Short mmCIF file of C-alpha atoms in Angstrom, two decimals:
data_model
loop_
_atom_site.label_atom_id
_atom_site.label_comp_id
_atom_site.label_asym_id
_atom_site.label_seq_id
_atom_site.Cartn_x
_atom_site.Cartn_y
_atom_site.Cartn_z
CA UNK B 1462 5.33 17.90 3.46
CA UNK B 1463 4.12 14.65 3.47
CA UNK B 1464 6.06 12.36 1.84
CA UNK B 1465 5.54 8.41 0.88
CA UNK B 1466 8.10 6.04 -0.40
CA UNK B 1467 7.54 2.30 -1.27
CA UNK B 1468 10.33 -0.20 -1.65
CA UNK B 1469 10.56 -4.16 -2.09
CA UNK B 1470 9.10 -4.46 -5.15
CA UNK B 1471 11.30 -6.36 -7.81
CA UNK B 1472 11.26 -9.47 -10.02
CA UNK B 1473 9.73 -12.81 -8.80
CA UNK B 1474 8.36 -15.75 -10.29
CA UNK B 1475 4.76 -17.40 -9.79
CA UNK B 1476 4.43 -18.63 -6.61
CA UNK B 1477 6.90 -16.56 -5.15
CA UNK B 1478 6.99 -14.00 -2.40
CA UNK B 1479 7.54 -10.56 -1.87
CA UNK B 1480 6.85 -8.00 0.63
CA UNK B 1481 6.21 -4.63 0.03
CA UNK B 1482 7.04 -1.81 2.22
CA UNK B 1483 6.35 1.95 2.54
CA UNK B 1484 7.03 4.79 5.06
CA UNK B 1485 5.66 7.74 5.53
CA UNK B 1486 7.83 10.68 6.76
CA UNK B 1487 6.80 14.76 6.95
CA UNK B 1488 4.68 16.69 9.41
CA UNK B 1489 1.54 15.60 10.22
CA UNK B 1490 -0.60 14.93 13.79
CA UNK B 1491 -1.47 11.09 12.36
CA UNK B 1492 -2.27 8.72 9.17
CA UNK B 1493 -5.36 7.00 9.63
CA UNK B 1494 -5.93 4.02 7.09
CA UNK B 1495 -3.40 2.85 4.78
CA UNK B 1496 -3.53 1.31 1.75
CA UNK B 1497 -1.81 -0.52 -1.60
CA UNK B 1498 -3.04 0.07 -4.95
CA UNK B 1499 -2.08 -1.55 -7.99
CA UNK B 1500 -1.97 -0.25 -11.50
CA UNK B 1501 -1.35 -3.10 -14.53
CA UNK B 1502 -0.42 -1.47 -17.51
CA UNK B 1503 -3.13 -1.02 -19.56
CA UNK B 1504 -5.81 -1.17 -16.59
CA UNK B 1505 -7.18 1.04 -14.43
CA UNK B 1506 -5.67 1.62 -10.57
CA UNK B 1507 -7.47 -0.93 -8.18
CA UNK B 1508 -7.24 -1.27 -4.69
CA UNK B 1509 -5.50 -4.10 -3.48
CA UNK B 1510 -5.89 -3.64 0.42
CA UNK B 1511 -6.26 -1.46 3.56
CA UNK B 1512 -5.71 -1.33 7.13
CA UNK B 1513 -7.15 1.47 9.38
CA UNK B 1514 -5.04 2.68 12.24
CA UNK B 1515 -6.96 -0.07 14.71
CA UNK B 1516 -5.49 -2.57 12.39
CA UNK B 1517 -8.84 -3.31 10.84
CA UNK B 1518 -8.25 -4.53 7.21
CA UNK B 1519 -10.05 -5.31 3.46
CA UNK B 1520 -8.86 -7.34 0.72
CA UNK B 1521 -9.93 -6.63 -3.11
CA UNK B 1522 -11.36 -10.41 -3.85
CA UNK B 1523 -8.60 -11.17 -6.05
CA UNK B 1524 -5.77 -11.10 -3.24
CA UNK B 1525 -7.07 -12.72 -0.22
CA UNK B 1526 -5.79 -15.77 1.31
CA UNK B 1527 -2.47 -14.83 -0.70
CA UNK B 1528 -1.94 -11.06 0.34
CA UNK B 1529 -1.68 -9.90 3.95
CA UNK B 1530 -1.48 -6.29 5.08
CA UNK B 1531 0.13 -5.64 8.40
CA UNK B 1532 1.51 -1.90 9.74
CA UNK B 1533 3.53 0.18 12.19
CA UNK B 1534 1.97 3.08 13.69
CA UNK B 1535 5.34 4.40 15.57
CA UNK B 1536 7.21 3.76 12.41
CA UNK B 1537 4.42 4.98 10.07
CA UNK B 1538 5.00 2.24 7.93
CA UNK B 1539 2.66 -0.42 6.29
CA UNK B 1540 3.66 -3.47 4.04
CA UNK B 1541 2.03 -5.95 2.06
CA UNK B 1542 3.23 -9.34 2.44
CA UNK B 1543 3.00 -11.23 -1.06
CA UNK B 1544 2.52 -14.77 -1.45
CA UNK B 1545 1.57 -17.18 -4.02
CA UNK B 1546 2.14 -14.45 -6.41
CA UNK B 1547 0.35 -14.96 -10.04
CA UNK B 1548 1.30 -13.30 -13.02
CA UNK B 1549 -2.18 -11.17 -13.22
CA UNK B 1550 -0.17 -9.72 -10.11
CA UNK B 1551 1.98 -7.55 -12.69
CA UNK B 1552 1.92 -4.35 -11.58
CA UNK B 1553 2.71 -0.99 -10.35
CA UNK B 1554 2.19 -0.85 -6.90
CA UNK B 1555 1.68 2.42 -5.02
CA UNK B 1556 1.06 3.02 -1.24
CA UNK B 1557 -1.78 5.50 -0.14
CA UNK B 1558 -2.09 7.18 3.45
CA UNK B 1559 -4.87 8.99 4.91
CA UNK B 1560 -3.38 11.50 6.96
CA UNK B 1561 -4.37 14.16 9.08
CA UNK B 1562 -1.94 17.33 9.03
CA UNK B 1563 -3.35 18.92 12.19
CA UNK B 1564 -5.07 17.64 15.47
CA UNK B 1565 -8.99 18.26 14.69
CA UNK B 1566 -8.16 18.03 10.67
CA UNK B 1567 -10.15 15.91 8.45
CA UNK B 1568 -7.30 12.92 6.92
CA UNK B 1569 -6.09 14.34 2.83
CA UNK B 1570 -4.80 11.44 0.71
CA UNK B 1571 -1.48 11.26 -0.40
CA UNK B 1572 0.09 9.28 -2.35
CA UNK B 1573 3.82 7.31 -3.13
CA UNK B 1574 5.34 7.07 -6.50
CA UNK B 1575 4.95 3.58 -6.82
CA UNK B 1576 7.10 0.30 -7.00
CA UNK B 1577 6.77 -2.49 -9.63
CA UNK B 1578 6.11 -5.81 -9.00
CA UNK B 1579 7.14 -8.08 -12.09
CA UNK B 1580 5.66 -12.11 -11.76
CA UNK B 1581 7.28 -14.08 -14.79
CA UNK B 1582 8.85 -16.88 -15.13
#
């Protein structure tokens, strides 16, 4: 019903740039905050950052100043804009949505299948 699907993520080499994107399409009244999480293999899932649906946004320490989250309410889209990319940066990346099925409904979680972001020279 809800359905999430990331794109952009590839190859790239440190220092590079990528940006991430992800749409969300399905029924539902509206997606609150957004997010990208990052799984190295190995490692645990981490958050990497979030934006509410004012726009309002937080960075996991590791990203800032390189990382930049932006969105699209009418397109119900949000990206991540990658820059100086390291590569500690290896990962699958997966997009996360609040969103709220009906009017007056608390926001359920959902979740993309992920896209992986390879840094190596």
């Amino acid at each position: 019903q809800v359905q999430l699907v990331e794109s952009g993520g590839d190859l790239v080499q440190p220092g590079g740039s990528l940006r991430l994107s992800c749409a969300a399409s399905g029924s539902f009244y509206r997606i609150d905050t957004m997010g990208w999480y990052r799984q190295a293999h190995g490692k645990e899932r981490e958050l990497v950052a979030t934006i509410t649906s004012g726009f309002n946004t937080n960075y996991a320490d590791s990203v800032k100043g390189r990382f930049a989250i932006s969105r699209d309410n009418a397109m119900n889209t949000v990206y991540l804009q990658m820059s100086g990319l390291k590569p500690e940066d290896t990962a699958v990346y997966y997009c996360n949505a609040d969103v709220r099925r009906l009017a007056f409904q608390g926001p359920r979680s959902y979740w993309g299948q992920g896209t992986q972001v390879t840094v190596s020279s």
